[in-house]
PDB file of N, CA and C in Angstrom:
ATOM      1  N   MET A   1      14.921 -14.458  12.063  1.00 59.00           N
ATOM      2  CA  MET A   1      13.771 -15.248  11.635  1.00 59.00           C
ATOM      3  C   MET A   1      13.274 -14.774  10.266  1.00 59.00           C
ATOM      4  N   GLU A   2      13.050 -15.714   9.386  1.00 68.00           N
ATOM      5  CA  GLU A   2      12.586 -15.342   8.054  1.00 68.00           C
ATOM      6  C   GLU A   2      11.117 -15.656   7.880  1.00 68.00           C
ATOM      7  N   LYS A   3      10.487 -14.876   7.059  1.00 67.00           N
ATOM      8  CA  LYS A   3       9.062 -15.050   6.809  1.00 67.00           C
ATOM      9  C   LYS A   3       8.829 -14.880   5.310  1.00 67.00           C
ATOM     10  N   GLU A   4       7.907 -15.656   4.785  1.00 69.00           N
ATOM     11  CA  GLU A   4       7.614 -15.492   3.368  1.00 69.00           C
ATOM     12  C   GLU A   4       6.423 -14.557   3.205  1.00 69.00           C
ATOM     13  N   ILE A   5       6.595 -13.600   2.340  1.00 65.00           N
ATOM     14  CA  ILE A   5       5.539 -12.619   2.095  1.00 65.00           C
ATOM     15  C   ILE A   5       5.060 -12.767   0.659  1.00 65.00           C
ATOM     16  N   LYS A   6       3.770 -12.670   0.478  1.00 69.00           N
ATOM     17  CA  LYS A   6       3.223 -12.654  -0.873  1.00 69.00           C
ATOM     18  C   LYS A   6       2.587 -11.291  -1.095  1.00 69.00           C
ATOM     19  N   ILE A   7       3.066 -10.601  -2.102  1.00 67.00           N
ATOM     20  CA  ILE A   7       2.496  -9.298  -2.432  1.00 67.00           C
ATOM     21  C   ILE A   7       1.536  -9.493  -3.593  1.00 67.00           C
ATOM     22  N   ARG A   8       0.314  -9.043  -3.409  1.00 73.00           N
ATOM     23  CA  ARG A   8      -0.686  -9.189  -4.454  1.00 73.00           C
ATOM     24  C   ARG A   8      -0.902  -7.841  -5.112  1.00 73.00           C
ATOM     25  N   ILE A   9      -0.694  -7.814  -6.408  1.00 70.00           N
ATOM     26  CA  ILE A   9      -0.886  -6.577  -7.159  1.00 70.00           C
ATOM     27  C   ILE A   9      -2.014  -6.789  -8.154  1.00 70.00           C
ATOM     28  N   ASN A  10      -2.967  -5.891  -8.110  1.00 72.00           N
ATOM     29  CA  ASN A  10      -4.061  -5.960  -9.069  1.00 72.00           C
ATOM     30  C   ASN A  10      -3.826  -4.897 -10.121  1.00 72.00           C
ATOM     31  N   TYR A  11      -3.621  -5.365 -11.353  1.00 72.00           N
ATOM     32  CA  TYR A  11      -3.344  -4.440 -12.434  1.00 72.00           C
ATOM     33  C   TYR A  11      -4.110  -4.891 -13.665  1.00 72.00           C
ATOM     34  N   ASN A  12      -4.918  -4.027 -14.208  1.00 75.00           N
ATOM     35  CA  ASN A  12      -5.755  -4.366 -15.361  1.00 75.00           C
ATOM     36  C   ASN A  12      -6.601  -5.606 -15.106  1.00 75.00           C
ATOM     37  N   PHE A  13      -7.181  -5.676 -13.916  1.00 74.00           N
ATOM     38  CA  PHE A  13      -8.050  -6.785 -13.511  1.00 74.00           C
ATOM     39  C   PHE A  13      -7.329  -8.134 -13.523  1.00 74.00           C
ATOM     40  N   LYS A  14      -5.997  -8.118 -13.463  1.00 78.00           N
ATOM     41  CA  LYS A  14      -5.223  -9.353 -13.338  1.00 78.00           C
ATOM     42  C   LYS A  14      -4.483  -9.303 -12.019  1.00 78.00           C
ATOM     43  N   ASP A  15      -4.392 -10.441 -11.358  1.00 78.00           N
ATOM     44  CA  ASP A  15      -3.669 -10.501 -10.096  1.00 78.00           C
ATOM     45  C   ASP A  15      -2.262 -11.029 -10.308  1.00 78.00           C
ATOM     46  N   PHE A  16      -1.298 -10.284  -9.818  1.00 76.00           N
ATOM     47  CA  PHE A  16       0.083 -10.732  -9.832  1.00 76.00           C
ATOM     48  C   PHE A  16       0.495 -10.974  -8.390  1.00 76.00           C
ATOM     49  N   ILE A  17       1.023 -12.152  -8.129  1.00 76.00           N
ATOM     50  CA  ILE A  17       1.465 -12.468  -6.776  1.00 76.00           C
ATOM     51  C   ILE A  17       2.977 -12.620  -6.770  1.00 76.00           C
ATOM     52  N   LEU A  18       3.629 -11.811  -5.955  1.00 72.00           N
ATOM     53  CA  LEU A  18       5.079 -11.858  -5.845  1.00 72.00           C
ATOM     54  C   LEU A  18       5.467 -12.435  -4.489  1.00 72.00           C
ATOM     55  N   PRO A  19       5.916 -13.689  -4.461  1.00 75.00           N
ATOM     56  CA  PRO A  19       6.356 -14.246  -3.188  1.00 75.00           C
ATOM     57  C   PRO A  19       7.853 -14.005  -2.968  1.00 75.00           C
ATOM     58  N   PHE A  20       8.216 -13.647  -1.760  1.00 69.00           N
ATOM     59  CA  PHE A  20       9.646 -13.568  -1.443  1.00 69.00           C
ATOM     60  C   PHE A  20       9.856 -13.703   0.055  1.00 69.00           C
ATOM     61  N   LYS A  21      11.040 -14.198   0.399  1.00 72.00           N
ATOM     62  CA  LYS A  21      11.384 -14.371   1.810  1.00 72.00           C
ATOM     63  C   LYS A  21      11.991 -13.079   2.325  1.00 72.00           C
ATOM     64  N   ILE A  22      11.659 -12.759   3.577  1.00 67.00           N
ATOM     65  CA  ILE A  22      12.120 -11.492   4.123  1.00 67.00           C
ATOM     66  C   ILE A  22      12.330 -11.643   5.627  1.00 67.00           C
ATOM     67  N   ASP A  23      13.216 -10.844   6.162  1.00 74.00           N
ATOM     68  CA  ASP A  23      13.463 -10.821   7.593  1.00 74.00           C
ATOM     69  C   ASP A  23      12.237 -10.260   8.305  1.00 74.00           C
ATOM     70  N   THR A  24      11.888 -10.851   9.457  1.00 74.00           N
ATOM     71  CA  THR A  24      10.640 -10.480  10.129  1.00 74.00           C
ATOM     72  C   THR A  24      10.615  -9.017  10.556  1.00 74.00           C
ATOM     73  N   ILE A  25      11.716  -8.542  11.149  1.00 77.00           N
ATOM     74  CA  ILE A  25      11.775  -7.147  11.607  1.00 77.00           C
ATOM     75  C   ILE A  25      11.647  -6.213  10.411  1.00 77.00           C
ATOM     76  N   LEU A  26      12.353  -6.553   9.342  1.00 78.00           N
ATOM     77  CA  LEU A  26      12.267  -5.773   8.115  1.00 78.00           C
ATOM     78  C   LEU A  26      10.836  -5.779   7.586  1.00 78.00           C
ATOM     79  N   ALA A  27      10.199  -6.931   7.665  1.00 76.00           N
ATOM     80  CA  ALA A  27       8.818  -7.058   7.199  1.00 76.00           C
ATOM     81  C   ALA A  27       7.893  -6.151   8.005  1.00 76.00           C
ATOM     82  N   LEU A  28       8.080  -6.136   9.317  1.00 80.00           N
ATOM     83  CA  LEU A  28       7.262  -5.270  10.169  1.00 80.00           C
ATOM     84  C   LEU A  28       7.456  -3.800   9.799  1.00 80.00           C
ATOM     85  N   LYS A  29       8.715  -3.418   9.618  1.00 83.00           N
ATOM     86  CA  LYS A  29       8.990  -2.030   9.220  1.00 83.00           C
ATOM     87  C   LYS A  29       8.337  -1.703   7.883  1.00 83.00           C
ATOM     88  N   THR A  30       8.482  -2.636   6.933  1.00 81.00           N
ATOM     89  CA  THR A  30       7.913  -2.394   5.604  1.00 81.00           C
ATOM     90  C   THR A  30       6.404  -2.246   5.658  1.00 81.00           C
ATOM     91  N   THR A  31       5.732  -3.137   6.416  1.00 82.00           N
ATOM     92  CA  THR A  31       4.273  -3.044   6.499  1.00 82.00           C
ATOM     93  C   THR A  31       3.854  -1.732   7.152  1.00 82.00           C
ATOM     94  N   LEU A  32       4.604  -1.300   8.169  1.00 84.00           N
ATOM     95  CA  LEU A  32       4.291  -0.019   8.802  1.00 84.00           C
ATOM     96  C   LEU A  32       4.416   1.120   7.804  1.00 84.00           C
ATOM     97  N   ILE A  33       5.506   1.117   7.040  1.00 85.00           N
ATOM     98  CA  ILE A  33       5.709   2.165   6.037  1.00 85.00           C
ATOM     99  C   ILE A  33       4.601   2.127   4.997  1.00 85.00           C
ATOM    100  N   LEU A  34       4.258   0.921   4.535  1.00 83.00           N
ATOM    101  CA  LEU A  34       3.202   0.784   3.533  1.00 83.00           C
ATOM    102  C   LEU A  34       1.867   1.271   4.075  1.00 83.00           C
ATOM    103  N   LYS A  35       1.593   0.964   5.351  1.00 86.00           N
ATOM    104  CA  LYS A  35       0.348   1.428   5.961  1.00 86.00           C
ATOM    105  C   LYS A  35       0.316   2.948   6.016  1.00 86.00           C
ATOM    106  N   LEU A  36       1.439   3.529   6.417  1.00 85.00           N
ATOM    107  CA  LEU A  36       1.527   4.994   6.458  1.00 85.00           C
ATOM    108  C   LEU A  36       1.282   5.592   5.083  1.00 85.00           C
ATOM    109  N   ILE A  37       1.912   4.992   4.073  1.00 84.00           N
ATOM    110  CA  ILE A  37       1.741   5.488   2.709  1.00 84.00           C
ATOM    111  C   ILE A  37       0.286   5.393   2.273  1.00 84.00           C
ATOM    112  N   SER A  38      -0.333   4.237   2.533  1.00 82.00           N
ATOM    113  CA  SER A  38      -1.720   4.066   2.093  1.00 82.00           C
ATOM    114  C   SER A  38      -2.657   5.029   2.818  1.00 82.00           C
ATOM    115  N   VAL A  39      -2.419   5.241   4.103  1.00 85.00           N
ATOM    116  CA  VAL A  39      -3.244   6.175   4.868  1.00 85.00           C
ATOM    117  C   VAL A  39      -3.079   7.593   4.339  1.00 85.00           C
ATOM    118  N   SER A  40      -1.817   8.008   4.149  1.00 83.00           N
ATOM    119  CA  SER A  40      -1.579   9.365   3.637  1.00 83.00           C
ATOM    120  C   SER A  40      -2.160   9.517   2.236  1.00 83.00           C
ATOM    121  N   TYR A  41      -2.081   8.430   1.449  1.00 83.00           N
ATOM    122  CA  TYR A  41      -2.656   8.469   0.111  1.00 83.00           C
ATOM    123  C   TYR A  41      -4.161   8.648   0.171  1.00 83.00           C
ATOM    124  N   ARG A  42      -4.781   7.929   1.114  1.00 83.00           N
ATOM    125  CA  ARG A  42      -6.232   8.047   1.276  1.00 83.00           C
ATOM    126  C   ARG A  42      -6.618   9.463   1.677  1.00 83.00           C
ATOM    127  N   ILE A  43      -5.867  10.026   2.615  1.00 82.00           N
ATOM    128  CA  ILE A  43      -6.137  11.400   3.063  1.00 82.00           C
ATOM    129  C   ILE A  43      -5.949  12.363   1.893  1.00 82.00           C
ATOM    130  N   PHE A  44      -4.854  12.156   1.152  1.00 82.00           N
ATOM    131  CA  PHE A  44      -4.562  13.003  -0.001  1.00 82.00           C
ATOM    132  C   PHE A  44      -5.691  12.932  -1.026  1.00 82.00           C
ATOM    133  N   ARG A  45      -6.190  11.703  -1.266  1.00 79.00           N
ATOM    134  CA  ARG A  45      -7.284  11.534  -2.219  1.00 79.00           C
ATOM    135  C   ARG A  45      -8.550  12.231  -1.748  1.00 79.00           C
ATOM    136  N   SER A  46      -8.853  12.102  -0.476  1.00 79.00           N
ATOM    137  CA  SER A  46     -10.057  12.761   0.038  1.00 79.00           C
ATOM    138  C   SER A  46      -9.907  14.286  -0.030  1.00 79.00           C
ATOM    139  N   LEU A  47      -8.693  14.763   0.231  1.00 79.00           N
ATOM    140  CA  LEU A  47      -8.439  16.203   0.105  1.00 79.00           C
ATOM    141  C   LEU A  47      -8.620  16.650  -1.339  1.00 79.00           C
ATOM    142  N   LEU A  48      -8.091  15.848  -2.245  1.00 77.00           N
ATOM    143  CA  LEU A  48      -8.266  16.159  -3.667  1.00 77.00           C
ATOM    144  C   LEU A  48      -9.743  16.212  -4.021  1.00 77.00           C
ATOM    145  N   ARG A  49     -10.470  15.217  -3.518  1.00 76.00           N
ATOM    146  CA  ARG A  49     -11.897  15.166  -3.783  1.00 76.00           C
ATOM    147  C   ARG A  49     -12.579  16.425  -3.238  1.00 76.00           C
ATOM    148  N   LEU A  50     -12.167  16.831  -2.062  1.00 70.00           N
ATOM    149  CA  LEU A  50     -12.750  18.025  -1.465  1.00 70.00           C
ATOM    150  C   LEU A  50     -12.445  19.266  -2.292  1.00 70.00           C
ATOM    151  N   THR A  51     -11.187  19.420  -2.704  1.00 69.00           N
ATOM    152  CA  THR A  51     -10.834  20.597  -3.488  1.00 69.00           C
ATOM    153  C   THR A  51     -11.585  20.599  -4.818  1.00 69.00           C
ATOM    154  N   LEU A  52     -11.675  19.418  -5.427  1.00 62.00           N
ATOM    155  CA  LEU A  52     -12.422  19.319  -6.680  1.00 62.00           C
ATOM    156  C   LEU A  52     -13.884  19.661  -6.445  1.00 62.00           C
ATOM    157  N   TYR A  53     -14.429  19.167  -5.339  1.00 66.00           N
ATOM    158  CA  TYR A  53     -15.823  19.430  -4.998  1.00 66.00           C
ATOM    159  C   TYR A  53     -16.055  20.922  -4.788  1.00 66.00           C
ATOM    160  N   ILE A  54     -15.099  21.575  -4.141  1.00 63.00           N
ATOM    161  CA  ILE A  54     -15.225  23.007  -3.895  1.00 63.00           C
ATOM    162  C   ILE A  54     -15.099  23.793  -5.203  1.00 63.00           C
ATOM    163  N   GLU A  55     -14.202  23.338  -6.083  1.00 63.00           N
ATOM    164  CA  GLU A  55     -13.980  24.057  -7.334  1.00 63.00           C
ATOM    165  C   GLU A  55     -15.203  24.046  -8.243  1.00 63.00           C
ATOM    166  N   PHE A  56     -15.889  22.923  -8.309  1.00 53.00           N
ATOM    167  CA  PHE A  56     -16.992  22.835  -9.264  1.00 53.00           C
ATOM    168  C   PHE A  56     -18.317  23.342  -8.739  1.00 53.00           C
TER     169      PHE A  56
END
């Protein structure tokens, strides 16, 4: 089963939309990976903020 995905990228206050067709299972895996990345990034950022807060 194929599904069309639109990826929205905000760069320099401009929106870029990339549409492409993708396999559903692959799409699920990709979204899971992206969610993991974003969560770890958020944790990493908060940790950075904490270390910076402690340093100053």
